[in-house]
mmCIF file of C-alpha atoms in Angstrom:
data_model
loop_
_atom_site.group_PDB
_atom_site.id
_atom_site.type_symbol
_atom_site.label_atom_id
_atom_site.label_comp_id
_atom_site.label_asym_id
_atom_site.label_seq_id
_atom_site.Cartn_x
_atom_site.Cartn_y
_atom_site.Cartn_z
ATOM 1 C CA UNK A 1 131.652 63.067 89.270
ATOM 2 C CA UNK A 2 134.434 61.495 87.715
ATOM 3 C CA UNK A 3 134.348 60.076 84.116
ATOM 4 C CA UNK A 4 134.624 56.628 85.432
ATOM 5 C CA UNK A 5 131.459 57.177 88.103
ATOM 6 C CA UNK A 6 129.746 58.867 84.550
ATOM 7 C CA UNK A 7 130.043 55.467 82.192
ATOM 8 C CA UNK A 8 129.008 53.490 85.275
ATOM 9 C CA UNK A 9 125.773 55.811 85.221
ATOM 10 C CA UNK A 10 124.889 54.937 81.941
ATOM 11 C CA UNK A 11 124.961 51.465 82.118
ATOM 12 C CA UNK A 12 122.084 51.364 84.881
ATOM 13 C CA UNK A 13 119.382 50.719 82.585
ATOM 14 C CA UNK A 14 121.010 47.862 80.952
ATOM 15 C CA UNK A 15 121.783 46.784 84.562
ATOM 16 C CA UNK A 16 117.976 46.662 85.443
ATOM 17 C CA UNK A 17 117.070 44.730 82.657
ATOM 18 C CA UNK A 18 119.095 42.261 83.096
ATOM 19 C CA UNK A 19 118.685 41.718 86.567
ATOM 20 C CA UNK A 20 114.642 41.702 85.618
ATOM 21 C CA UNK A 21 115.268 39.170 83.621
ATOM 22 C CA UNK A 22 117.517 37.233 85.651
ATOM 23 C CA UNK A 23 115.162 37.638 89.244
ATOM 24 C CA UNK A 24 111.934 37.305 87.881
ATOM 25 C CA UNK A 25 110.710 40.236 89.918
ATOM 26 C CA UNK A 26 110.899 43.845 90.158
ATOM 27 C CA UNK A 27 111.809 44.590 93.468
ATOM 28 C CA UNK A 28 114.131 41.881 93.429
ATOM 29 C CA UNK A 29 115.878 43.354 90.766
ATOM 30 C CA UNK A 30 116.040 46.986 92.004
ATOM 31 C CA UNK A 31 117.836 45.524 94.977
ATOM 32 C CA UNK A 32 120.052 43.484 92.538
ATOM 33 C CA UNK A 33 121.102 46.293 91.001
ATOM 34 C CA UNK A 34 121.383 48.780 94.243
ATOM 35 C CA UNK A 35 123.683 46.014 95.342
ATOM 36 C CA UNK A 36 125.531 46.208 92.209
ATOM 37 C CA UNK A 37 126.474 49.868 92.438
ATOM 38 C CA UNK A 38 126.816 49.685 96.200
ATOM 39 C CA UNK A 39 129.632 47.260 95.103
ATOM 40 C CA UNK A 40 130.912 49.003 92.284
ATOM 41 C CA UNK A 41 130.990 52.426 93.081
ATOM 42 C CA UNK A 42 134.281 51.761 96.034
ATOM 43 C CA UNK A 43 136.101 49.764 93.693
ATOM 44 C CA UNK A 44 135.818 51.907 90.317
ATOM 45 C CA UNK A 45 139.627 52.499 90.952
ATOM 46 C CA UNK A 46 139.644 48.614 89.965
ATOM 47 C CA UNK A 47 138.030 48.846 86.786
ATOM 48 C CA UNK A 48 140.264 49.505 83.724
ATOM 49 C CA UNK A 49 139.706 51.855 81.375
ATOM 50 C CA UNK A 50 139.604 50.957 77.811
ATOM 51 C CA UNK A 51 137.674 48.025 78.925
ATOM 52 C CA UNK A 52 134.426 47.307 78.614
ATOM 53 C CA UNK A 53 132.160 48.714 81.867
ATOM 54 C CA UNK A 54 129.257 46.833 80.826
ATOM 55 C CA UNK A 55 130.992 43.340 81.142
ATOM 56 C CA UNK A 56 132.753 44.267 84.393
ATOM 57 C CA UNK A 57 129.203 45.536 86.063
ATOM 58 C CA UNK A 58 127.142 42.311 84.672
ATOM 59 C CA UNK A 59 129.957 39.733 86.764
ATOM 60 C CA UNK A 60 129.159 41.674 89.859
ATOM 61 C CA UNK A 61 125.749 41.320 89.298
ATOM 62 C CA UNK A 62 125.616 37.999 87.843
ATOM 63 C CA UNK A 63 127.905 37.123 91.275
ATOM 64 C CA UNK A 64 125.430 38.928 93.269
ATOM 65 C CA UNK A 65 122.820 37.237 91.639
ATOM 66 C CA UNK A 66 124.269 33.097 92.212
ATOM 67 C CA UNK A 67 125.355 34.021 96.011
ATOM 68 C CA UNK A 68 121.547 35.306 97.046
ATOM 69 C CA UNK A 69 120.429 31.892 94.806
ATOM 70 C CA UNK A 70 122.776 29.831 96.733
ATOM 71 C CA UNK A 71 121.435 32.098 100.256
ATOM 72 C CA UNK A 72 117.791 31.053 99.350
ATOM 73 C CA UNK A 73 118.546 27.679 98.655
ATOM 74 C CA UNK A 74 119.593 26.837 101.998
ATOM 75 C CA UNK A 75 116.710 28.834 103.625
ATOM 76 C CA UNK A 76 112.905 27.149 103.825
ATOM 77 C CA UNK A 77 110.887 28.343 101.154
ATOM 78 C CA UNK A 78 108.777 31.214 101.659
ATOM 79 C CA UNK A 79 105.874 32.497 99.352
ATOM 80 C CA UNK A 80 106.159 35.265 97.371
ATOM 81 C CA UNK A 81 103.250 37.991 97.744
ATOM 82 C CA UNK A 82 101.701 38.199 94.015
ATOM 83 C CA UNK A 83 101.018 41.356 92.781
ATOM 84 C CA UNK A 84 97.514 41.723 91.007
ATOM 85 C CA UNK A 85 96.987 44.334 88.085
ATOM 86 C CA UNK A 86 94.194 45.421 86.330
ATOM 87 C CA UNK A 87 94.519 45.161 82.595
ATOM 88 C CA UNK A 88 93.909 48.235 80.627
ATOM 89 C CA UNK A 89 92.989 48.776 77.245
ATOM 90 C CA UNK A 90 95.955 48.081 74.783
ATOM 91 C CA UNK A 91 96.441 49.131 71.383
ATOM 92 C CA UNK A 92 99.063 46.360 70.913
ATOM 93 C CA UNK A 93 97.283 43.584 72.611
ATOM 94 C CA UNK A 94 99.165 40.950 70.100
ATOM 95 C CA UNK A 95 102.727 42.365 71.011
ATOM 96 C CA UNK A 96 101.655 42.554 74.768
ATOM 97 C CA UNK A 97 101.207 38.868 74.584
ATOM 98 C CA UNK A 98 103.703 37.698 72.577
ATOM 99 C CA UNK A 99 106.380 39.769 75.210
ATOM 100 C CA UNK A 100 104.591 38.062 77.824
ATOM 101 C CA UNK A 101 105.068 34.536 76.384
ATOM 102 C CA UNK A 102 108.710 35.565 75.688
ATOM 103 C CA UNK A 103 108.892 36.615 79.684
ATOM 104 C CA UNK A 104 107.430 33.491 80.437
ATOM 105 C CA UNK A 105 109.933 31.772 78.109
ATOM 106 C CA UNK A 106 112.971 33.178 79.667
ATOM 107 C CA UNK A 107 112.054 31.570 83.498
ATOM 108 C CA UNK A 108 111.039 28.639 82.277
ATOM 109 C CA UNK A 109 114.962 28.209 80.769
ATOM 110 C CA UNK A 110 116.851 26.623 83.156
ATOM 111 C CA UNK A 111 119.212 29.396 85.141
ATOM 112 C CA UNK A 112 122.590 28.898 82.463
ATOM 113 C CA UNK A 113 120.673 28.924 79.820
ATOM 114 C CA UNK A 114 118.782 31.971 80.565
ATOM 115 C CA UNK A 115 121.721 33.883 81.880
ATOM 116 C CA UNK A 116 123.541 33.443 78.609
ATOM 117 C CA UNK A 117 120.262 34.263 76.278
ATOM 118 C CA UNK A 118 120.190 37.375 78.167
ATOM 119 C CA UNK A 119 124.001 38.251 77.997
ATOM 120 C CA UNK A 120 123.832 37.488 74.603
ATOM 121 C CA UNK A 121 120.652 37.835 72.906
ATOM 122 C CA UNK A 122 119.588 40.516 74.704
ATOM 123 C CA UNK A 123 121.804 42.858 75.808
ATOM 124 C CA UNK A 124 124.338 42.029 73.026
ATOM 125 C CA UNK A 125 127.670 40.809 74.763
ATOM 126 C CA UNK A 126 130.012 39.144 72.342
ATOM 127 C CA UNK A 127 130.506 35.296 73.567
ATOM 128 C CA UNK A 128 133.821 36.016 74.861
ATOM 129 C CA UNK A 129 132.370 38.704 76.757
ATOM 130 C CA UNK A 130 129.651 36.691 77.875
ATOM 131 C CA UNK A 131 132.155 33.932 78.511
ATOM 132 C CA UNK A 132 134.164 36.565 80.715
ATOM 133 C CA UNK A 133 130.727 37.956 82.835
ATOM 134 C CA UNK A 134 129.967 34.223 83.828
ATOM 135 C CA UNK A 135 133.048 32.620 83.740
ATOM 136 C CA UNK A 136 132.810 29.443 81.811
ATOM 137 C CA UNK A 137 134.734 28.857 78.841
ATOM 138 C CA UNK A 138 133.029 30.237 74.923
ATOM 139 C CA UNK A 139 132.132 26.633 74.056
ATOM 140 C CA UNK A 140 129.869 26.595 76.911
ATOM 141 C CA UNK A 141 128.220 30.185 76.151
ATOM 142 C CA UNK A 142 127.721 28.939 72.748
ATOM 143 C CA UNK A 143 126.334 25.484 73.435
ATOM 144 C CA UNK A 144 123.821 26.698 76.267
ATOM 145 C CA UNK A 145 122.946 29.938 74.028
ATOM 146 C CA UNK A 146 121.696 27.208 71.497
ATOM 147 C CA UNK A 147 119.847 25.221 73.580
ATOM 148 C CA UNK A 148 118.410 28.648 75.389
ATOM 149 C CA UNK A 149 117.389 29.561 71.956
ATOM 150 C CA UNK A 150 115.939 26.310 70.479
ATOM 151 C CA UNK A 151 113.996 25.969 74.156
ATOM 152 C CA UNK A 152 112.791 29.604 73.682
ATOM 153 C CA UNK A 153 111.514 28.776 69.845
ATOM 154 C CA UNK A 154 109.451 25.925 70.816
ATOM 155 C CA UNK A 155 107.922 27.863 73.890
ATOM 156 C CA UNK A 156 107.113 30.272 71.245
ATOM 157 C CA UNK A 157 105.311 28.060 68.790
ATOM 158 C CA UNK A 158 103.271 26.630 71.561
ATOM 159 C CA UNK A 159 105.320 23.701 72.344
ATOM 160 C CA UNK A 160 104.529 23.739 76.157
ATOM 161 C CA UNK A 161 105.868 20.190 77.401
ATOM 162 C CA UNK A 162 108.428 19.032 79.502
ATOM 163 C CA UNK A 163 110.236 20.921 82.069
ATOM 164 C CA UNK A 164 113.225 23.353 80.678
ATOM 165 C CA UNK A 165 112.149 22.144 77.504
ATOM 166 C CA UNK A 166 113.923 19.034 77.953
ATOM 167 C CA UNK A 167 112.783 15.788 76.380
ATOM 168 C CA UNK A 168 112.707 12.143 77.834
ATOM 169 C CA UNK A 169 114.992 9.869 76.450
ATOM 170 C CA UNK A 170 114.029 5.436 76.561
#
């Protein structure tokens, strides 16, 4: 394996969570990210080194990612089968639920906002970076990274109105 094929290996983990976060769903992720590598993998020859891997795997992911949103939006909705787990025991019941609440946070964001929490906040992309993976100008990271945040703090002290956390304005 070449030392190229090696850093793309590492970055798989970061990879999944991100495309968790961004799909919502397991499975839908795993295929995110299978399409990812399926993508990447032919083209590592187009990567340059001394660049950052990371950034260059989240924009084909992140444009994976839009084009199945944009797919599904011109398809008829279809249910999604809900998967049903039985709660064990937990030693860290209070942590369990504040993560879940922070889940719950994140797809509640509206889809720019959350993208750039999770660049950001998350898996710790600078904004230009960031900026770079989604391709919007740094003012725009920044200013939806605020609002991601501030929307995300009120979710998190129980503030559960409005959609996206927006407010109505008379």
């Amino acid at each position: 394996m070449s030392a190229s094929a090696d850093l793309l290996v590492v970055q798989i983990p970061r990879l999944r969570r991100y495309a968790r976060a961004l799909a919502g769903d397991a499975v839908r992720a795993d295929d995110l990210v299978q399409d990812c590598l399926a993508r990447a993998l032919p083209r590592l020859d187009q990567w340059q080194a001394g660049t950052d891997m990371r950034a260059w795997l989240f924009t084909i992911l992140h444009n994976l990612f839009v084009n199945e949103c944009r797919r599904q939006a011109r398809q008829p909705d279809i249910a999604a089968l809900v998967e049903s787990a039985v709660p064990g025991p937990y030693d860290h019941a209070e942590a369990d639920v504040r993560l879940s609440e922070l889940q719950n946070g994140l797809q509640r964001l509206p889809p720019e906002q959350r993208e750039v929490v999770l660049l950001v906040s998350i898996e710790g992309l600078s904004y230009r970076q960031g900026a770079r993976v989604l391709g919007i100008p740094v003012g725009t990271v920044m200013s939806r990274l605020h609002r991601g945040r501030q929307a995300l703090q009120r979710w998190m002290n129980g503030e559960r109105g409005g959609a996206h956390g927006l407010r109505s304005v008379k």
